[in-house]
Amino acid sequence: MQIEFKKDPALTEAEVAVDVRAQVETADTDRLMTYIGAFQTQNKVLLVNDRKRKVLVQVPEDEIISIEVQKDFITIVTKQNMYEERERLYKVLESLSPDKFIQVAKASVINLEYLKQIEVTRMGTTIAVLVNNQEVVVTRTYYKALKQRMGA
C-alpha cells in the first residue's frame, strides 16, 4: 500500500480529499473506504430523551456500547450510564453511523468497537460478548451480517 500526501491549494484549510486507487475493488478497499468514512463522523451525537431522569441528553456515539428494546422503550448502554427512551429501535439505528453499529437481533444493536468476542453456547445460542462483559444474543437472521462485518 502506498500512502502519499499532496498539497492542493484548491481546497480550503478544513477540507481534505482522499482518493483510493487500486486495480480492482476488493473487500480491503471497501473496508478502507468505510474506515475513512467513519473518520468523518467520529464526533456524532445521539440526542436521548431520558425518561427516568426526564432530561434531554447528548450522548456521544463513540460512548454507546449497545441498545436494546425493553417492552415499549429502548435502553442505551454507554461507558458511564444507561438511558431509557421511548423510541423505535429502527429510528435510533437510522441516526447512528452504519459502519460502527450493527443490529444483532430484532431487539438489539451493538457497537462493533466494543465487541470483545462471539461465543456459541452448548445449546447452540450465539452470544456477542462486549467489553463491559454484557452478553447480547445474536439471532440466526443477523449472524451472517455480523460475521461479514467482522471480516470473517
Coordinates of C-alpha atoms in Angstrom, one line a residue:
M1 CA 0.0 0.0 0.0
Q2 CA 1.3 3.4 -0.9
I3 CA 0.3 6.5 1.2
E4 CA 1.2 9.9 -0.1
F5 CA 0.4 13.5 0.9
K6 CA -0.2 16.0 -1.9
K7 CA -0.8 19.7 -1.1
D8 CA -3.8 21.1 -3.0
P9 CA -4.3 24.9 -2.9
A10 CA -7.8 24.5 -4.4
L11 CA -9.0 23.1 -1.1
T12 CA -9.8 25.1 2.0
E13 CA -7.9 24.5 5.3
A14 CA -10.8 22.5 6.6
E15 CA -11.2 20.3 3.5
V16 CA -9.5 17.0 2.9
A17 CA -9.8 15.0 -0.3
V18 CA -9.0 11.3 -0.2
D19 CA -8.5 9.2 -3.3
V20 CA -8.5 5.4 -3.0
R21 CA -7.0 3.8 -6.1
A22 CA -6.5 0.1 -6.9
Q23 CA -6.6 -2.2 -9.9
V24 CA -9.9 -3.7 -8.7
E25 CA -12.3 -3.0 -5.9
T26 CA -11.8 -5.6 -3.1
A27 CA -13.0 -6.2 0.4
D28 CA -9.9 -4.4 1.6
T29 CA -10.6 -1.3 -0.5
D30 CA -14.2 -1.4 0.8
R31 CA -13.1 -1.6 4.4
L32 CA -10.6 1.2 3.9
M33 CA -13.3 3.5 2.4
T34 CA -15.6 2.6 5.3
Y35 CA -12.9 3.4 7.8
I36 CA -12.2 6.7 6.1
G37 CA -15.9 7.5 6.0
A38 CA -16.2 6.7 9.8
F39 CA -13.3 9.1 10.4
Q40 CA -15.6 12.0 9.3
T41 CA -18.4 11.1 11.8
Q42 CA -16.4 10.5 14.9
N43 CA -18.0 13.3 16.8
K44 CA -21.6 12.3 16.1
V45 CA -24.0 12.8 19.0
L46 CA -27.3 11.0 19.7
L47 CA -30.0 13.1 21.4
V48 CA -31.7 11.0 24.0
N49 CA -34.8 12.0 25.9
D50 CA -34.1 10.0 29.1
R51 CA -37.5 9.0 30.5
K52 CA -36.1 8.2 34.0
R53 CA -34.3 11.4 34.6
K54 CA -36.7 13.5 32.5
V55 CA -33.9 15.3 30.7
L56 CA -32.6 15.6 27.1
V57 CA -29.1 14.2 27.0
Q58 CA -26.4 14.5 24.3
V59 CA -24.8 11.0 24.1
P60 CA -21.6 10.8 22.0
E61 CA -21.9 8.0 19.6
D62 CA -18.5 6.7 20.5
E63 CA -19.6 6.0 24.1
I64 CA -22.6 3.9 23.1
I65 CA -22.0 0.2 23.8
S66 CA -25.4 -1.3 23.0
I67 CA -29.0 -0.5 22.5
E68 CA -31.8 -3.0 23.5
V69 CA -35.6 -2.9 23.4
Q70 CA -37.3 -3.4 26.8
K71 CA -41.1 -3.6 26.4
D72 CA -42.1 -0.2 25.0
F73 CA -38.8 1.7 25.4
I74 CA -35.2 1.3 24.5
T75 CA -32.2 1.1 26.8
I76 CA -29.0 2.7 25.6
V77 CA -25.9 1.4 27.5
T78 CA -22.9 3.7 27.5
K79 CA -19.5 3.5 29.2
Q80 CA -20.8 5.6 32.2
N81 CA -24.7 5.4 32.1
M82 CA -27.8 3.7 31.0
Y83 CA -30.6 5.8 29.4
E84 CA -34.2 4.8 28.7
E85 CA -36.1 6.4 26.0
R86 CA -39.5 5.8 24.4
E87 CA -38.3 5.5 20.8
R88 CA -38.4 2.9 18.0
L89 CA -35.2 1.0 17.5
Y90 CA -35.1 1.5 13.8
K91 CA -35.3 5.3 14.2
V92 CA -32.3 5.3 16.5
L93 CA -30.4 3.0 14.3
E94 CA -31.0 5.3 11.3
S95 CA -29.3 8.2 13.2
L96 CA -26.2 6.2 14.1
S97 CA -23.1 5.5 11.9
P98 CA -23.8 2.3 10.0
D99 CA -20.1 1.4 10.0
K100 CA -20.0 1.3 13.8
F101 CA -23.3 -0.2 14.7
I102 CA -25.0 -3.4 13.7
Q103 CA -28.3 -5.0 14.6
V104 CA -27.7 -8.5 16.0
A105 CA -31.3 -9.4 16.9
K106 CA -34.8 -7.9 16.4
A107 CA -34.4 -6.0 19.7
S108 CA -30.6 -5.5 19.9
V109 CA -27.9 -3.3 18.4
I110 CA -24.3 -3.3 19.3
N111 CA -21.3 -1.0 18.7
L112 CA -18.7 -3.1 16.8
E113 CA -15.9 -1.1 18.5
Y114 CA -16.9 -2.6 21.9
L115 CA -17.3 -6.2 20.7
K116 CA -14.9 -8.5 22.5
Q117 CA -15.8 -11.9 21.2
I118 CA -18.6 -14.1 19.8
E119 CA -19.4 -17.3 21.7
V120 CA -21.6 -20.3 20.9
T121 CA -23.2 -21.9 24.0
R122 CA -23.7 -25.6 24.5
M123 CA -27.3 -25.1 23.5
G124 CA -26.2 -23.5 20.2
T125 CA -27.1 -19.9 21.1
T126 CA -24.7 -17.3 19.6
I127 CA -23.7 -14.6 22.1
A128 CA -21.9 -11.3 21.4
V129 CA -19.7 -10.5 24.5
L130 CA -19.0 -6.8 24.8
V131 CA -16.0 -5.2 26.6
N132 CA -18.2 -4.4 29.6
N133 CA -19.0 -8.1 29.8
Q134 CA -22.5 -7.5 28.7
E135 CA -23.8 -10.5 26.7
V136 CA -26.2 -9.9 23.8
V137 CA -27.9 -12.8 21.9
V138 CA -27.2 -12.8 18.2
T139 CA -30.0 -14.4 16.2
R140 CA -29.5 -16.5 13.1
T141 CA -31.1 -13.8 11.0
Y142 CA -28.4 -11.3 11.8
Y143 CA -25.4 -13.6 12.4
K144 CA -24.2 -13.7 8.8
A145 CA -24.1 -9.9 8.5
L146 CA -22.2 -9.7 11.8
K147 CA -19.7 -12.3 10.6
Q148 CA -19.2 -10.4 7.4
R149 CA -18.7 -7.1 9.2
M150 CA -16.0 -8.7 11.4
G151 CA -14.2 -9.7 8.2
A152 CA -14.8 -13.5 8.5

